[in-house]
Amino acid sequence: MTEVPHRVYRMSVASVHVHYVAKAERKGRSREEVDQIITWLTGYTQVQLDTHLADKTDFETFFAQAPRLNPARTTITGLICGVRVETIEDPLMREIRYLDKMIDELAKGRSMQKILRE
């Protein structure tokens, strides 16, 4: 029996991006900071990211086509939705949760320098 992929894999990045931005803005942060996190994580340029958002690319395709997943992303640890990010076995789900964790850190007021593991 084949495993059914998680529903989030088929969701468009754009449909979640609006929620990331809204969460950040509620906490006094900006869309630019959200996009900076996404481009840092994936290696996309801002223009490429904007194209994926406009095209409503799903998460599976978005991460599969990422130019260069940042090697420092593996230093992202902690809980997201009650699960330790570093213990998630499914590679795509781990990438999505890395992004979720970084957006949470942004909303909690962490400096961009710390969020981007500099």
mmCIF file with all atom_site columns, C-alpha atoms in Angstrom:
data_model
loop_
_atom_site.group_PDB
_atom_site.id
_atom_site.type_symbol
_atom_site.label_atom_id
_atom_site.label_alt_id
_atom_site.label_comp_id
_atom_site.label_asym_id
_atom_site.label_entity_id
_atom_site.label_seq_id
_atom_site.pdbx_PDB_ins_code
_atom_site.Cartn_x
_atom_site.Cartn_y
_atom_site.Cartn_z
_atom_site.occupancy
_atom_site.B_iso_or_equiv
_atom_site.pdbx_formal_charge
_atom_site.auth_seq_id
_atom_site.auth_comp_id
_atom_site.auth_asym_id
_atom_site.auth_atom_id
_atom_site.pdbx_PDB_model_num
ATOM 1   C CA . MET A 1 1   ? 0.000  0.000  0.000  1.00 0.00 ? 1   MET A CA 1
ATOM 2   C CA . THR A 1 2   ? 1.442  3.364  -0.982 1.00 0.00 ? 2   THR A CA 1
ATOM 3   C CA . GLU A 1 3   ? 1.552  6.147  1.556  1.00 0.00 ? 3   GLU A CA 1
ATOM 4   C CA . VAL A 1 4   ? -0.744 9.106  0.932  1.00 0.00 ? 4   VAL A CA 1
ATOM 5   C CA . PRO A 1 5   ? 1.299  12.333 0.795  1.00 0.00 ? 5   PRO A CA 1
ATOM 6   C CA . HIS A 1 6   ? 0.599  14.967 3.421  1.00 0.00 ? 6   HIS A CA 1
ATOM 7   C CA . ARG A 1 7   ? -2.027 17.493 2.347  1.00 0.00 ? 7   ARG A CA 1
ATOM 8   C CA . VAL A 1 8   ? 0.392  20.358 2.979  1.00 0.00 ? 8   VAL A CA 1
ATOM 9   C CA . TYR A 1 9   ? 2.664  19.103 0.165  1.00 0.00 ? 9   TYR A CA 1
ATOM 10  C CA . ARG A 1 10  ? -0.031 20.008 -2.382 1.00 0.00 ? 10  ARG A CA 1
ATOM 11  C CA . MET A 1 11  ? -0.840 23.370 -0.800 1.00 0.00 ? 11  MET A CA 1
ATOM 12  C CA . SER A 1 12  ? 0.463  26.410 -2.614 1.00 0.00 ? 12  SER A CA 1
ATOM 13  C CA . VAL A 1 13  ? 3.277  28.274 -0.936 1.00 0.00 ? 13  VAL A CA 1
ATOM 14  C CA . ALA A 1 14  ? 1.340  31.475 -1.691 1.00 0.00 ? 14  ALA A CA 1
ATOM 15  C CA . SER A 1 15  ? -1.656 30.286 0.360  1.00 0.00 ? 15  SER A CA 1
ATOM 16  C CA . VAL A 1 16  ? 0.576  29.843 3.420  1.00 0.00 ? 16  VAL A CA 1
ATOM 17  C CA . HIS A 1 17  ? 2.830  32.837 2.690  1.00 0.00 ? 17  HIS A CA 1
ATOM 18  C CA . VAL A 1 18  ? -0.054 35.235 3.375  1.00 0.00 ? 18  VAL A CA 1
ATOM 19  C CA . HIS A 1 19  ? -0.414 33.677 6.840  1.00 0.00 ? 19  HIS A CA 1
ATOM 20  C CA . TYR A 1 20  ? 3.337  33.918 7.490  1.00 0.00 ? 20  TYR A CA 1
ATOM 21  C CA . VAL A 1 21  ? 3.230  37.613 6.555  1.00 0.00 ? 21  VAL A CA 1
ATOM 22  C CA . ALA A 1 22  ? 0.112  38.286 8.645  1.00 0.00 ? 22  ALA A CA 1
ATOM 23  C CA . LYS A 1 23  ? 1.685  36.569 11.669 1.00 0.00 ? 23  LYS A CA 1
ATOM 24  C CA . ALA A 1 24  ? 4.883  38.585 11.246 1.00 0.00 ? 24  ALA A CA 1
ATOM 25  C CA . GLU A 1 25  ? 3.047  41.886 10.759 1.00 0.00 ? 25  GLU A CA 1
ATOM 26  C CA . ARG A 1 26  ? 0.890  41.309 13.879 1.00 0.00 ? 26  ARG A CA 1
ATOM 27  C CA . LYS A 1 27  ? 4.165  41.230 15.797 1.00 0.00 ? 27  LYS A CA 1
ATOM 28  C CA . GLY A 1 28  ? 5.613  44.339 14.139 1.00 0.00 ? 28  GLY A CA 1
ATOM 29  C CA . ARG A 1 29  ? 7.733  42.486 11.588 1.00 0.00 ? 29  ARG A CA 1
ATOM 30  C CA . SER A 1 30  ? 7.556  42.741 7.791  1.00 0.00 ? 30  SER A CA 1
ATOM 31  C CA . ARG A 1 31  ? 6.902  40.815 4.612  1.00 0.00 ? 31  ARG A CA 1
ATOM 32  C CA . GLU A 1 32  ? 10.476 41.637 3.594  1.00 0.00 ? 32  GLU A CA 1
ATOM 33  C CA . GLU A 1 33  ? 11.757 39.753 6.650  1.00 0.00 ? 33  GLU A CA 1
ATOM 34  C CA . VAL A 1 34  ? 9.520  36.772 5.859  1.00 0.00 ? 34  VAL A CA 1
ATOM 35  C CA . ASP A 1 35  ? 10.831 36.738 2.292  1.00 0.00 ? 35  ASP A CA 1
ATOM 36  C CA . GLN A 1 36  ? 14.416 37.095 3.522  1.00 0.00 ? 36  GLN A CA 1
ATOM 37  C CA . ILE A 1 37  ? 13.930 33.957 5.626  1.00 0.00 ? 37  ILE A CA 1
ATOM 38  C CA . ILE A 1 38  ? 12.472 32.035 2.674  1.00 0.00 ? 38  ILE A CA 1
ATOM 39  C CA . THR A 1 39  ? 15.243 33.095 0.288  1.00 0.00 ? 39  THR A CA 1
ATOM 40  C CA . TRP A 1 40  ? 17.905 32.278 2.913  1.00 0.00 ? 40  TRP A CA 1
ATOM 41  C CA . LEU A 1 41  ? 16.411 28.813 3.422  1.00 0.00 ? 41  LEU A CA 1
ATOM 42  C CA . THR A 1 42  ? 15.868 27.909 -0.244 1.00 0.00 ? 42  THR A CA 1
ATOM 43  C CA . GLY A 1 43  ? 18.393 29.866 -2.292 1.00 0.00 ? 43  GLY A CA 1
ATOM 44  C CA . TYR A 1 44  ? 15.667 31.470 -4.408 1.00 0.00 ? 44  TYR A CA 1
ATOM 45  C CA . THR A 1 45  ? 16.093 35.102 -5.393 1.00 0.00 ? 45  THR A CA 1
ATOM 46  C CA . GLN A 1 46  ? 13.277 37.518 -4.548 1.00 0.00 ? 46  GLN A CA 1
ATOM 47  C CA . VAL A 1 47  ? 12.189 37.486 -8.199 1.00 0.00 ? 47  VAL A CA 1
ATOM 48  C CA . GLN A 1 48  ? 12.097 33.673 -8.242 1.00 0.00 ? 48  GLN A CA 1
ATOM 49  C CA . LEU A 1 49  ? 10.149 33.610 -4.971 1.00 0.00 ? 49  LEU A CA 1
ATOM 50  C CA . ASP A 1 50  ? 7.648  36.147 -6.315 1.00 0.00 ? 50  ASP A CA 1
ATOM 51  C CA . THR A 1 51  ? 7.209  33.996 -9.454 1.00 0.00 ? 51  THR A CA 1
ATOM 52  C CA . HIS A 1 52  ? 6.496  30.879 -7.370 1.00 0.00 ? 52  HIS A CA 1
ATOM 53  C CA . LEU A 1 53  ? 3.994  32.836 -5.271 1.00 0.00 ? 53  LEU A CA 1
ATOM 54  C CA . ALA A 1 54  ? 2.253  34.186 -8.399 1.00 0.00 ? 54  ALA A CA 1
ATOM 55  C CA . ASP A 1 55  ? 2.226  30.715 -9.995 1.00 0.00 ? 55  ASP A CA 1
ATOM 56  C CA . LYS A 1 56  ? 0.817  29.172 -6.794 1.00 0.00 ? 56  LYS A CA 1
ATOM 57  C CA . THR A 1 57  ? 3.562  26.529 -6.730 1.00 0.00 ? 57  THR A CA 1
ATOM 58  C CA . ASP A 1 58  ? 2.907  23.740 -4.232 1.00 0.00 ? 58  ASP A CA 1
ATOM 59  C CA . PHE A 1 59  ? 5.327  23.028 -1.366 1.00 0.00 ? 59  PHE A CA 1
ATOM 60  C CA . GLU A 1 60  ? 6.541  19.768 -2.899 1.00 0.00 ? 60  GLU A CA 1
ATOM 61  C CA . THR A 1 61  ? 7.572  21.465 -6.149 1.00 0.00 ? 61  THR A CA 1
ATOM 62  C CA . PHE A 1 62  ? 8.843  24.583 -4.366 1.00 0.00 ? 62  PHE A CA 1
ATOM 63  C CA . PHE A 1 63  ? 11.349 22.649 -2.261 1.00 0.00 ? 63  PHE A CA 1
ATOM 64  C CA . ALA A 1 64  ? 12.207 20.171 -5.048 1.00 0.00 ? 64  ALA A CA 1
ATOM 65  C CA . GLN A 1 65  ? 13.182 23.092 -7.327 1.00 0.00 ? 65  GLN A CA 1
ATOM 66  C CA . ALA A 1 66  ? 14.975 25.127 -4.644 1.00 0.00 ? 66  ALA A CA 1
ATOM 67  C CA . PRO A 1 67  ? 18.286 26.314 -6.095 1.00 0.00 ? 67  PRO A CA 1
ATOM 68  C CA . ARG A 1 68  ? 20.302 25.686 -2.935 1.00 0.00 ? 68  ARG A CA 1
ATOM 69  C CA . LEU A 1 69  ? 18.889 24.634 0.405  1.00 0.00 ? 69  LEU A CA 1
ATOM 70  C CA . ASN A 1 70  ? 20.999 26.449 2.982  1.00 0.00 ? 70  ASN A CA 1
ATOM 71  C CA . PRO A 1 71  ? 23.338 23.983 4.722  1.00 0.00 ? 71  PRO A CA 1
ATOM 72  C CA . ALA A 1 72  ? 22.976 25.971 7.980  1.00 0.00 ? 72  ALA A CA 1
ATOM 73  C CA . ARG A 1 73  ? 19.271 25.021 8.108  1.00 0.00 ? 73  ARG A CA 1
ATOM 74  C CA . THR A 1 74  ? 20.212 21.806 9.921  1.00 0.00 ? 74  THR A CA 1
ATOM 75  C CA . THR A 1 75  ? 21.133 23.927 12.954 1.00 0.00 ? 75  THR A CA 1
ATOM 76  C CA . ILE A 1 76  ? 17.447 24.822 13.365 1.00 0.00 ? 76  ILE A CA 1
ATOM 77  C CA . THR A 1 77  ? 16.154 22.955 16.388 1.00 0.00 ? 77  THR A CA 1
ATOM 78  C CA . GLY A 1 78  ? 13.242 23.092 18.762 1.00 0.00 ? 78  GLY A CA 1
ATOM 79  C CA . LEU A 1 79  ? 9.551  22.392 18.877 1.00 0.00 ? 79  LEU A CA 1
ATOM 80  C CA . ILE A 1 80  ? 7.022  23.215 16.198 1.00 0.00 ? 80  ILE A CA 1
ATOM 81  C CA . CYS A 1 81  ? 3.468  21.919 16.583 1.00 0.00 ? 81  CYS A CA 1
ATOM 82  C CA . GLY A 1 82  ? 4.686  19.837 19.508 1.00 0.00 ? 82  GLY A CA 1
ATOM 83  C CA . VAL A 1 83  ? 7.297  17.984 17.440 1.00 0.00 ? 83  VAL A CA 1
ATOM 84  C CA . ARG A 1 84  ? 11.068 18.427 17.577 1.00 0.00 ? 84  ARG A CA 1
ATOM 85  C CA . VAL A 1 85  ? 12.068 19.750 14.138 1.00 0.00 ? 85  VAL A CA 1
ATOM 86  C CA . GLU A 1 86  ? 15.372 17.891 14.150 1.00 0.00 ? 86  GLU A CA 1
ATOM 87  C CA . THR A 1 87  ? 13.649 14.499 14.632 1.00 0.00 ? 87  THR A CA 1
ATOM 88  C CA . ILE A 1 88  ? 11.236 14.741 11.672 1.00 0.00 ? 88  ILE A CA 1
ATOM 89  C CA . GLU A 1 89  ? 12.150 11.870 9.363  1.00 0.00 ? 89  GLU A CA 1
ATOM 90  C CA . ASP A 1 90  ? 10.271 12.905 6.219  1.00 0.00 ? 90  ASP A CA 1
ATOM 91  C CA . PRO A 1 91  ? 12.706 15.226 4.379  1.00 0.00 ? 91  PRO A CA 1
ATOM 92  C CA . LEU A 1 92  ? 10.036 17.458 2.809  1.00 0.00 ? 92  LEU A CA 1
ATOM 93  C CA . MET A 1 93  ? 8.082  17.812 6.053  1.00 0.00 ? 93  MET A CA 1
ATOM 94  C CA . ARG A 1 94  ? 11.336 18.715 7.844  1.00 0.00 ? 94  ARG A CA 1
ATOM 95  C CA . GLU A 1 95  ? 12.013 21.498 5.300  1.00 0.00 ? 95  GLU A CA 1
ATOM 96  C CA . ILE A 1 96  ? 8.493  22.880 5.747  1.00 0.00 ? 96  ILE A CA 1
ATOM 97  C CA . ARG A 1 97  ? 8.870  22.761 9.528  1.00 0.00 ? 97  ARG A CA 1
ATOM 98  C CA . TYR A 1 98  ? 12.260 24.508 9.358  1.00 0.00 ? 98  TYR A CA 1
ATOM 99  C CA . LEU A 1 99  ? 10.429 27.350 7.611  1.00 0.00 ? 99  LEU A CA 1
ATOM 100 C CA . ASP A 1 100 ? 7.600  27.305 10.161 1.00 0.00 ? 100 ASP A CA 1
ATOM 101 C CA . LYS A 1 101 ? 10.123 27.427 13.017 1.00 0.00 ? 101 LYS A CA 1
ATOM 102 C CA . MET A 1 102 ? 11.971 30.387 11.518 1.00 0.00 ? 102 MET A CA 1
ATOM 103 C CA . ILE A 1 103 ? 8.710  32.314 11.029 1.00 0.00 ? 103 ILE A CA 1
ATOM 104 C CA . ASP A 1 104 ? 7.809  31.569 14.669 1.00 0.00 ? 104 ASP A CA 1
ATOM 105 C CA . GLU A 1 105 ? 11.191 32.942 15.750 1.00 0.00 ? 105 GLU A CA 1
ATOM 106 C CA . LEU A 1 106 ? 10.539 36.081 13.696 1.00 0.00 ? 106 LEU A CA 1
ATOM 107 C CA . ALA A 1 107 ? 7.132  36.554 15.320 1.00 0.00 ? 107 ALA A CA 1
ATOM 108 C CA . LYS A 1 108 ? 8.673  36.060 18.768 1.00 0.00 ? 108 LYS A CA 1
ATOM 109 C CA . GLY A 1 109 ? 10.996 38.993 18.169 1.00 0.00 ? 109 GLY A CA 1
ATOM 110 C CA . ARG A 1 110 ? 14.307 37.231 17.545 1.00 0.00 ? 110 ARG A CA 1
ATOM 111 C CA . SER A 1 111 ? 16.852 39.222 15.590 1.00 0.00 ? 111 SER A CA 1
ATOM 112 C CA . MET A 1 112 ? 17.289 38.369 11.909 1.00 0.00 ? 112 MET A CA 1
ATOM 113 C CA . GLN A 1 113 ? 20.938 37.616 12.656 1.00 0.00 ? 113 GLN A CA 1
ATOM 114 C CA . LYS A 1 114 ? 19.916 34.847 15.073 1.00 0.00 ? 114 LYS A CA 1
ATOM 115 C CA . ILE A 1 115 ? 17.083 33.574 12.864 1.00 0.00 ? 115 ILE A CA 1
ATOM 116 C CA . LEU A 1 116 ? 19.469 33.294 9.905  1.00 0.00 ? 116 LEU A CA 1
ATOM 117 C CA . ARG A 1 117 ? 22.001 31.457 12.073 1.00 0.00 ? 117 ARG A CA 1
ATOM 118 C CA . GLU A 1 118 ? 24.752 34.046 11.445 1.00 0.00 ? 118 GLU A CA 1
#
